[in-house]
Tab-separated table of C-alpha atoms in Angstrom:
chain	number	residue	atom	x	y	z
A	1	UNK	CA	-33.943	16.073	-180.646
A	2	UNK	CA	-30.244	14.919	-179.531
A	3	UNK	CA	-29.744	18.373	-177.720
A	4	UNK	CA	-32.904	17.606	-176.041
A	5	UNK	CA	-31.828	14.122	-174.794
A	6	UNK	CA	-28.736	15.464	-173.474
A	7	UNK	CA	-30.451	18.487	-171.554
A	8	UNK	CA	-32.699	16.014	-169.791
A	9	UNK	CA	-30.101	13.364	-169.179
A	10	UNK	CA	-27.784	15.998	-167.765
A	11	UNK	CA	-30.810	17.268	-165.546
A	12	UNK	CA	-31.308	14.296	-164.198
A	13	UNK	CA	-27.683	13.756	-163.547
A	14	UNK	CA	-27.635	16.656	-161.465
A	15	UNK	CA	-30.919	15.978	-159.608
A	16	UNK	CA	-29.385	12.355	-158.896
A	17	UNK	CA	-26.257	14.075	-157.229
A	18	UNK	CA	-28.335	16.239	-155.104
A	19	UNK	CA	-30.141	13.773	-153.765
A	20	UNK	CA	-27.033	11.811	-152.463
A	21	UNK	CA	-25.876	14.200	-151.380
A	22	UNK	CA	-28.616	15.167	-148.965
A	23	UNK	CA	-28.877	11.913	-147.669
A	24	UNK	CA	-25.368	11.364	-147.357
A	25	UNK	CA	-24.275	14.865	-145.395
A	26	UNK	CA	-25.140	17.042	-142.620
A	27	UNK	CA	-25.016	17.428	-139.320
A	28	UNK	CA	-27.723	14.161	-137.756
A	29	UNK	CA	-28.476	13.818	-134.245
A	30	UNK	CA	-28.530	10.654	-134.632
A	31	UNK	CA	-26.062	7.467	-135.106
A	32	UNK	CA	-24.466	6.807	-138.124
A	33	UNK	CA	-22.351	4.027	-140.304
A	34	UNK	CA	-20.000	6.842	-140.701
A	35	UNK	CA	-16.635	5.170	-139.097
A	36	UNK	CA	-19.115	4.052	-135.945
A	37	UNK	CA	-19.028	7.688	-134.775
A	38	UNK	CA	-21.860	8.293	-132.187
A	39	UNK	CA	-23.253	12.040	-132.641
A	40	UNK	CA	-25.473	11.817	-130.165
A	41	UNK	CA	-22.163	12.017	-127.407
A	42	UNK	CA	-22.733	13.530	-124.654
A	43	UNK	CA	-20.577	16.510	-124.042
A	44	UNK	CA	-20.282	17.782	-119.896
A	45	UNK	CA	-18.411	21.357	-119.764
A	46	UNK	CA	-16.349	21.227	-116.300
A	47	UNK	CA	-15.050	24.672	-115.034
A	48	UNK	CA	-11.777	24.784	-112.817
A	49	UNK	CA	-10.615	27.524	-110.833
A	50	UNK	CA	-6.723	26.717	-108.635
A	51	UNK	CA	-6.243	29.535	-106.242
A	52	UNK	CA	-2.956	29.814	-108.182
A	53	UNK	CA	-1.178	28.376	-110.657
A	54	UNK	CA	2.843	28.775	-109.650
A	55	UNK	CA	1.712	26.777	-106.117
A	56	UNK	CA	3.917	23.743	-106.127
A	57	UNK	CA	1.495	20.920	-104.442
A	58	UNK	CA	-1.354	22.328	-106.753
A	59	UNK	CA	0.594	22.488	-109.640
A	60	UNK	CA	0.358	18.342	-109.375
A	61	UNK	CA	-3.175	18.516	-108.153
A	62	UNK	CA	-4.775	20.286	-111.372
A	63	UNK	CA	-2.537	18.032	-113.746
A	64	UNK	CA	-3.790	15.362	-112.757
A	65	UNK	CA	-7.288	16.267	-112.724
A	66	UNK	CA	-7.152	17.372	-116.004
A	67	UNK	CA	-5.321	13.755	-116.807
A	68	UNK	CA	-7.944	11.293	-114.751
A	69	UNK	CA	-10.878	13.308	-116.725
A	70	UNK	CA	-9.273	12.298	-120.242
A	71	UNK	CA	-9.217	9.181	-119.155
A	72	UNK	CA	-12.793	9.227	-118.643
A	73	UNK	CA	-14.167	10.027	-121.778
A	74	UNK	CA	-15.716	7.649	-124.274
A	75	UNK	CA	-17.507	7.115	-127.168
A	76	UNK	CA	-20.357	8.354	-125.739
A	77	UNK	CA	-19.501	10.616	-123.233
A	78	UNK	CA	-16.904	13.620	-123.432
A	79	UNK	CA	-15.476	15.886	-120.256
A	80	UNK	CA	-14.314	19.316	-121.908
A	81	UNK	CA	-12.423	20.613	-118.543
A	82	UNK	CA	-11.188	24.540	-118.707
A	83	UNK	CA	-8.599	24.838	-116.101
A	84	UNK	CA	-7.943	28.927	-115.151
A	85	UNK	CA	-5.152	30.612	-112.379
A	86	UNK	CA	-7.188	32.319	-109.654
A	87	UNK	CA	-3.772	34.429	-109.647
A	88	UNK	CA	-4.131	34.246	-105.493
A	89	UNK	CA	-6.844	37.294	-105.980
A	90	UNK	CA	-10.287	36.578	-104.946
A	91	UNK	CA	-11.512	38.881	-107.206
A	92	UNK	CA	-10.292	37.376	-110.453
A	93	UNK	CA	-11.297	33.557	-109.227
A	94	UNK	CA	-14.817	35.172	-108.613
A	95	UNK	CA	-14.991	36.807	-112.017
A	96	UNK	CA	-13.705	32.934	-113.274
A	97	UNK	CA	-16.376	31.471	-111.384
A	98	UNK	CA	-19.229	34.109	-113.077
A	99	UNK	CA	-18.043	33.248	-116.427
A	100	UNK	CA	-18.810	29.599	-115.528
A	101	UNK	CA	-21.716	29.820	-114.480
A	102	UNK	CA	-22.337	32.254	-117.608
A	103	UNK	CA	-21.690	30.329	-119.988
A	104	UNK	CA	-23.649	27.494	-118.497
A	105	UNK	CA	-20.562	24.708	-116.850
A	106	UNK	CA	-22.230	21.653	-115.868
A	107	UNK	CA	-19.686	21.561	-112.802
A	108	UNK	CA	-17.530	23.076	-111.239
A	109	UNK	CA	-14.191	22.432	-108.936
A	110	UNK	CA	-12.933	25.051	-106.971
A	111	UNK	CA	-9.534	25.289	-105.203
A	112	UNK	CA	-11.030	29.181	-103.230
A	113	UNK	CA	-8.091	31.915	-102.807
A	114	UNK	CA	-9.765	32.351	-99.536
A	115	UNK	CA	-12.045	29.954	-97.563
A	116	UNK	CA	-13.993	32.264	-96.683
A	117	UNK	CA	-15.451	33.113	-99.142
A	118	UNK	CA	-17.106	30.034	-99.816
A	119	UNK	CA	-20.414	31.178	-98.504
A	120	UNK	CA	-20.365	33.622	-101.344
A	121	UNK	CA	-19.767	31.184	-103.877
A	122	UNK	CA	-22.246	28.406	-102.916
A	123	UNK	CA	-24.880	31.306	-103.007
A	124	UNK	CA	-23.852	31.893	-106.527
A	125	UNK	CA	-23.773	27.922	-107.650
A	126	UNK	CA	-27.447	27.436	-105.710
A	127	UNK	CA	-28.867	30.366	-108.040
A	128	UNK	CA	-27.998	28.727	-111.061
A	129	UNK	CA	-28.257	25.054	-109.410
A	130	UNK	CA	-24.673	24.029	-110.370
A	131	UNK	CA	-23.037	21.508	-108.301
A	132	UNK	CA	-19.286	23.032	-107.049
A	133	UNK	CA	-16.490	20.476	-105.455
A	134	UNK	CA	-14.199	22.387	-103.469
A	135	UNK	CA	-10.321	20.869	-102.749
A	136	UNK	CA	-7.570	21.608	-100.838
A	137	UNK	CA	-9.241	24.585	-98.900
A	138	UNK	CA	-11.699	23.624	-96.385
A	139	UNK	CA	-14.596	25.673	-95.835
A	140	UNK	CA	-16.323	26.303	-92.476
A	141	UNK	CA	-18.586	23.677	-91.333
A	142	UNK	CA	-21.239	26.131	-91.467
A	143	UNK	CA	-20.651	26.681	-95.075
A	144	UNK	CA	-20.898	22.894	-95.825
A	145	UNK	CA	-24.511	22.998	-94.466
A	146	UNK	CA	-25.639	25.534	-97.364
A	147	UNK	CA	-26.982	23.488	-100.897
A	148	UNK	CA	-26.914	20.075	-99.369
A	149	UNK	CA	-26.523	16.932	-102.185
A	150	UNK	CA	-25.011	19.460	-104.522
A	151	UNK	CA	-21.336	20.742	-102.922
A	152	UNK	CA	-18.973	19.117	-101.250
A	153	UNK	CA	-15.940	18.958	-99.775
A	154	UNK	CA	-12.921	16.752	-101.145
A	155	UNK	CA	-9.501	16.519	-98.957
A	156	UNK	CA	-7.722	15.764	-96.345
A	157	UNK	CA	-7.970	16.251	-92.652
A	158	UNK	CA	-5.705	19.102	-92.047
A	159	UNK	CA	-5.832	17.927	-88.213
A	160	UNK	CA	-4.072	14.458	-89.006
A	161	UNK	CA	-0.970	15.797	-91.296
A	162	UNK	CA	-0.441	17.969	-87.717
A	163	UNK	CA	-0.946	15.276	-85.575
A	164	UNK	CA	1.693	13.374	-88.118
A	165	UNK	CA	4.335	16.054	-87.563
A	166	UNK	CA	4.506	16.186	-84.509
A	167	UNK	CA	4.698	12.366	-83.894
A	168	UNK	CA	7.733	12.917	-86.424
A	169	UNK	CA	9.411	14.881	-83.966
A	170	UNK	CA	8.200	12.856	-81.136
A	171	UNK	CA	8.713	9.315	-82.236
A	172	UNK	CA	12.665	9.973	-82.409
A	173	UNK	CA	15.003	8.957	-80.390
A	174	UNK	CA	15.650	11.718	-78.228
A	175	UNK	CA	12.183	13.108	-78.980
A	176	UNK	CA	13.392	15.814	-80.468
A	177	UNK	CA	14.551	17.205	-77.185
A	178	UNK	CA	18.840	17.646	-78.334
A	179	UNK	CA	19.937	20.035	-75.117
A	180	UNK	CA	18.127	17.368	-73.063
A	181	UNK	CA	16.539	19.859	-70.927
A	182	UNK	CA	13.000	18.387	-71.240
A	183	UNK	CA	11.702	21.192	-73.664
A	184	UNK	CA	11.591	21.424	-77.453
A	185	UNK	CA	12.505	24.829	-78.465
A	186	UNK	CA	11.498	25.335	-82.033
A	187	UNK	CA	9.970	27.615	-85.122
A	188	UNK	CA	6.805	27.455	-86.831
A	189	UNK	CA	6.434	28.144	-90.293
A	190	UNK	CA	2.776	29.208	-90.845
A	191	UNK	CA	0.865	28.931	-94.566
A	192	UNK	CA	-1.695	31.608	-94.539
A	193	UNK	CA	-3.175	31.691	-91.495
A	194	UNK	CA	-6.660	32.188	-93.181
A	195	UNK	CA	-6.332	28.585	-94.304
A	196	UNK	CA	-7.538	25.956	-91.784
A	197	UNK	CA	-5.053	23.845	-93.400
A	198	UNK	CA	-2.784	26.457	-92.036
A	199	UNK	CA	-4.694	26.243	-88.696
A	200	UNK	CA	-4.926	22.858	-88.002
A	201	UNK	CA	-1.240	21.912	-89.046
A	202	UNK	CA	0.050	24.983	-86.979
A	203	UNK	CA	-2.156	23.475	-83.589
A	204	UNK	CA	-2.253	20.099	-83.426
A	205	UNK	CA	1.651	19.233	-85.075
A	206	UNK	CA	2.247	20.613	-81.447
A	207	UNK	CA	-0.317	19.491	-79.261
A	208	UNK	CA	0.215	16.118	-80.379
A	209	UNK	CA	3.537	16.168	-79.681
A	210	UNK	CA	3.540	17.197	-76.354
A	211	UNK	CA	0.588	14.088	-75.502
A	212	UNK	CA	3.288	11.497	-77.337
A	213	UNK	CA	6.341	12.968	-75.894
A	214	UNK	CA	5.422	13.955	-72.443
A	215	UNK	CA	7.701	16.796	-73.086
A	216	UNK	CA	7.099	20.210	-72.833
A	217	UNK	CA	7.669	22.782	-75.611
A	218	UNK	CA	8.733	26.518	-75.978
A	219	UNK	CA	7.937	28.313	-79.151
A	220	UNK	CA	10.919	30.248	-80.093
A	221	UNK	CA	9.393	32.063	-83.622
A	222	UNK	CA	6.583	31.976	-86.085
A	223	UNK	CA	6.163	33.952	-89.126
A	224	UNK	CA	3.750	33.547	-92.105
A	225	UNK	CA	5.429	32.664	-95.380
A	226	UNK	CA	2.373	32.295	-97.555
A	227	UNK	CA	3.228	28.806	-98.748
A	228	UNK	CA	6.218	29.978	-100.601
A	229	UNK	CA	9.818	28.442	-100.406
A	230	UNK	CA	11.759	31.803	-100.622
A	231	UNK	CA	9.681	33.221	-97.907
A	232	UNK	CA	10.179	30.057	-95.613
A	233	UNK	CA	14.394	30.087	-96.209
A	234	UNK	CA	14.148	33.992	-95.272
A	235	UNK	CA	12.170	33.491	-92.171
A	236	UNK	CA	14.001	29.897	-90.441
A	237	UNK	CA	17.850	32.355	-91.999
A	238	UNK	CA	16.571	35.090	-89.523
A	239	UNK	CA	15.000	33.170	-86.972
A	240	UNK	CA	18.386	31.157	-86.958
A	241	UNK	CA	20.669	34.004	-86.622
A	242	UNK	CA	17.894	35.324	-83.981
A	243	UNK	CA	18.525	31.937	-81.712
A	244	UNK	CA	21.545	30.116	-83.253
A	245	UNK	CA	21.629	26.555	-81.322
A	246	UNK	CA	18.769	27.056	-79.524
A	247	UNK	CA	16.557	25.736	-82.114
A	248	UNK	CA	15.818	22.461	-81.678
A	249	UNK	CA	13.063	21.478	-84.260
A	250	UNK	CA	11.526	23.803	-87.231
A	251	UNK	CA	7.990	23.261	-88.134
A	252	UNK	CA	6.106	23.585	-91.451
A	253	UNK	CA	2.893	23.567	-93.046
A	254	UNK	CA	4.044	22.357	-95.575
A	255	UNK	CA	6.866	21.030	-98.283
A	256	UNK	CA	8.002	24.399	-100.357
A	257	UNK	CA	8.800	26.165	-97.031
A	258	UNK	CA	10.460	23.163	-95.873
A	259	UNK	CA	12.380	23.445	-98.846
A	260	UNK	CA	13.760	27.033	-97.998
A	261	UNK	CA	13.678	26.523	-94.596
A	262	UNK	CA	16.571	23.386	-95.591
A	263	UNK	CA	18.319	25.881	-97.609
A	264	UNK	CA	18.637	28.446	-94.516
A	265	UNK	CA	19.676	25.559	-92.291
A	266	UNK	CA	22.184	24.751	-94.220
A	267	UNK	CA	23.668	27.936	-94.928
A	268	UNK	CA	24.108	28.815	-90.905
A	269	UNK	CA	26.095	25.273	-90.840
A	270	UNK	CA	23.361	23.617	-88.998
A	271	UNK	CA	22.433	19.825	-89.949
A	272	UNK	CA	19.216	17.529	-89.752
A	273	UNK	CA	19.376	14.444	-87.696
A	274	UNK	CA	22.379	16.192	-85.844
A	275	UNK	CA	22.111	19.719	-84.681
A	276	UNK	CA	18.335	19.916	-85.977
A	277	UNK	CA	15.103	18.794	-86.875
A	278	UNK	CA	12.680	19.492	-89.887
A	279	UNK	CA	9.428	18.601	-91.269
A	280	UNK	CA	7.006	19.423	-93.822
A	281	UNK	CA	3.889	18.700	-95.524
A	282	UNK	CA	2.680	17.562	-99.094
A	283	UNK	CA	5.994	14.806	-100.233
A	284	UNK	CA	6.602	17.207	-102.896
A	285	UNK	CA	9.620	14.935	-105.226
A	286	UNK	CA	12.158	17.524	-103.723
A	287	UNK	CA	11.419	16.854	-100.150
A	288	UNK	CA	10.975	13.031	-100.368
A	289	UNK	CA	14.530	13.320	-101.632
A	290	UNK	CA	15.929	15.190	-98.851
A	291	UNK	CA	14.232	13.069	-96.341
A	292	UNK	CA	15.933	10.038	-98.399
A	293	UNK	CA	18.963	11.843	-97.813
A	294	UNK	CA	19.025	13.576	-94.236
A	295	UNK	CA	18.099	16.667	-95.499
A	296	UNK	CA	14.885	16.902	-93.783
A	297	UNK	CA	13.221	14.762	-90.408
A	298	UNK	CA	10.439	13.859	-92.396
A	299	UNK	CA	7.238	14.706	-94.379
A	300	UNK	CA	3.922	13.437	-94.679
A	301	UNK	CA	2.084	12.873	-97.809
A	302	UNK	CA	-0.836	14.810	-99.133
A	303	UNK	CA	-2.289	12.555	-101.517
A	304	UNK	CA	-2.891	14.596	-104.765
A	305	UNK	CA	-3.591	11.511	-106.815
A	306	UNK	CA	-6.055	10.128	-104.502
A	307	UNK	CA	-7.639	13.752	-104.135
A	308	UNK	CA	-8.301	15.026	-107.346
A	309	UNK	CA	-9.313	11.565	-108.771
A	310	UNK	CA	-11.870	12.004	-105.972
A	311	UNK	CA	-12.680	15.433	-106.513
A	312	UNK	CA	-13.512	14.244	-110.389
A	313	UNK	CA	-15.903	11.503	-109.278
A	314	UNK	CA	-17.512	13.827	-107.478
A	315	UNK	CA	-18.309	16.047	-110.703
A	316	UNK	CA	-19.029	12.842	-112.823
A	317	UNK	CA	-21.179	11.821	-110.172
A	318	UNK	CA	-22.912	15.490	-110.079
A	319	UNK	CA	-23.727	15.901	-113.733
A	320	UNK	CA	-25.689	12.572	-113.229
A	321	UNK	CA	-27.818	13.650	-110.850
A	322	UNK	CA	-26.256	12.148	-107.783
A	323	UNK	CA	-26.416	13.557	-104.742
A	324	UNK	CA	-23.084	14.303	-103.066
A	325	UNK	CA	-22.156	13.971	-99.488
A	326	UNK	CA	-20.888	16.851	-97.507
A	327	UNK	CA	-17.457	15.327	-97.382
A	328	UNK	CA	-14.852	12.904	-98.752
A	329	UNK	CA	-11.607	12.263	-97.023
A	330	UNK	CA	-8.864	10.719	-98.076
A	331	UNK	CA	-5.844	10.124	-95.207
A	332	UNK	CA	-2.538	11.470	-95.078
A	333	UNK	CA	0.566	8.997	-94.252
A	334	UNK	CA	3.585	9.951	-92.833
A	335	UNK	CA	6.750	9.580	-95.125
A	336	UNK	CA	10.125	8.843	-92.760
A	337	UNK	CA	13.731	7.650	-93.538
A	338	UNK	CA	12.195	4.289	-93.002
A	339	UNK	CA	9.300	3.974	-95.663
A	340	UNK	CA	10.370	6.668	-97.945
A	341	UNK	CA	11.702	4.844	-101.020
A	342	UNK	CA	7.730	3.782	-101.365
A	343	UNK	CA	7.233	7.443	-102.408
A	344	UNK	CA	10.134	8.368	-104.443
């Protein structure tokens, strides 16, 4: 009879423990008193694609997008953001972008390899009905027109940081103009010319200075250099041993091939604000410095911080089934020995 009591009691015992433990455990869609964690969070997958990863101006961009979205997340919401290197090949940021849409991204932000190829992938995001922010690389207007309320465009006007350089050049002194002869001799520095940002700056830097000048110009060299700071030293060092003091000014589209083209100049014995003038695009740290310094005319600030915190509304704003304008803009400001120190 005591064997029997302590089968039943131990039976018990066990059923008791299963029973807690059912209630207790598992995986419940809804709220519990467990440490006041919410399981019903809401989890939005966000797929980012940089044209490429080594770029210096982007480099900023996509770390602080991936930054502003951590600060976003809550309790009850979470952004899980995959950042991938489009590697500068269209291909591979295409294959990225399949695998996004794949595996189901509720957004995506896309920095193209090549503008145009936008059409292409707002075709592929209206299939699938996934909303696609596209920075730094403008597509054509007719591209914006395709999927309206669900891309956009986030940047800046690639017409005003032109306009900006050449009121650098422009607003000085001498207007640039060193020989005095009434013409500005200088060399442009080109991006990629498929870029409008390449387009724009390469046009209107120009333009605009001749309508605040007065001045005529005479445009002594330009060469592509891809965005890259070696390829902008190697292209001002031969374009200076081309013309030697004839160069008055040397343009570009932006900071990195400032940065070589202020190594070149400085090699051939040339300096800024003397014998010289430069400008860039972007207030990259390095640049802001030499401007600080006399190293270079002056920049003008592409506001990363102000763009990708955009570009992330934009996503938060799509996965909650807002509608998204065409276009958000967010100005440019030119950065000059008198207001640098603000950006340093």
């Amino acid at each position: 009879m005591k064997k029997l009591f302590a089968f039943l009691a131990s039976a018990l015992m066990v059923l008791s423990l299963a029973a807690c433990s059912n209630n207790g455990g598992g995986n419940n869609d809804t709220p519990t008193d467990n440490g006041g964690a919410n399981t019903d969070k809401k989890v939005y997958n966000i797929g980012v694609s940089i044209y490429k990863f080594d770029d210096n101006f982007m480099t900023l961009y996509r770390k602080e997008i991936e930054s502003y979205f951590k600060t976003l997340n809550t309790d009850e919401v979470e952004y899980q953001v995959t950042i991938q290197d489009g590697k500068g090949d269209m291909a591979e940021q295409t294959n990225q972008i399949d695998n996004f849409i794949a595996q189901d991204y509720d957004a995506l932000i896309i920095n193209l390899v090549q503008a145009t190829s936008a059409a292409t992938v707002i075709d592929k995001c209206e299939a699938a009905n996934k909303p696609c922010i596209f920075i730094n690389r403008e597509p054509s207007e007719e591209d914006m027109k395709k999927f309206p309320g669900m891309i956009t465009y986030v940047g800046a006007d690639a017409r005003q940081s032109g306009k900006y350089q050449g009121e650098l050049i422009a607003d000085l002194p001498n207007k640039g103009d060193l020989n005095g002869d009434g013409v500005l001799q200088y060399v442009m520095v080109v991006g990629d010319p498929e870029n409008v940002d390449a387009k724009y700056r390469t046009e209107f830097s120009i333009s605009q200075y001749e309508a605040v000048s007065g001045l005529k110009v005479e445009k002594l060299d330009e060469q592509r250099g891809d965005w890259d700071q070696a390829k902008g030293q190697e292209i001002v060092a031969n374009a200076l041993t081309q013309y030697g003091d004839k160069i008055e000014a040397v343009f570009c589209n932006n900071d990195a091939m400032a940065l070589g083209a202020a190594q070149a100049i400085t090699a051939a014995g040339r300096k800024v604000g003397e014998d010289i003038y430069l400008v860039g695009v972007d207030a990259l740290a390095e640049a802001v410095d030499l401007v600080s310094t006399g190293g270079m005319t002056g920049t003008v600030l592409n506001d990363h911080i102000n763009q990708s915190h955009k570009a992330v509304d934009c996503a938060v704003m799509a996965v909650n089934g807002d509608k998204l304008d065409a276009y958000y803009w967010i100005d440019y400001i030119k950065v000059t020995p008198e207001n640098v120190d603000k950006y340093k």
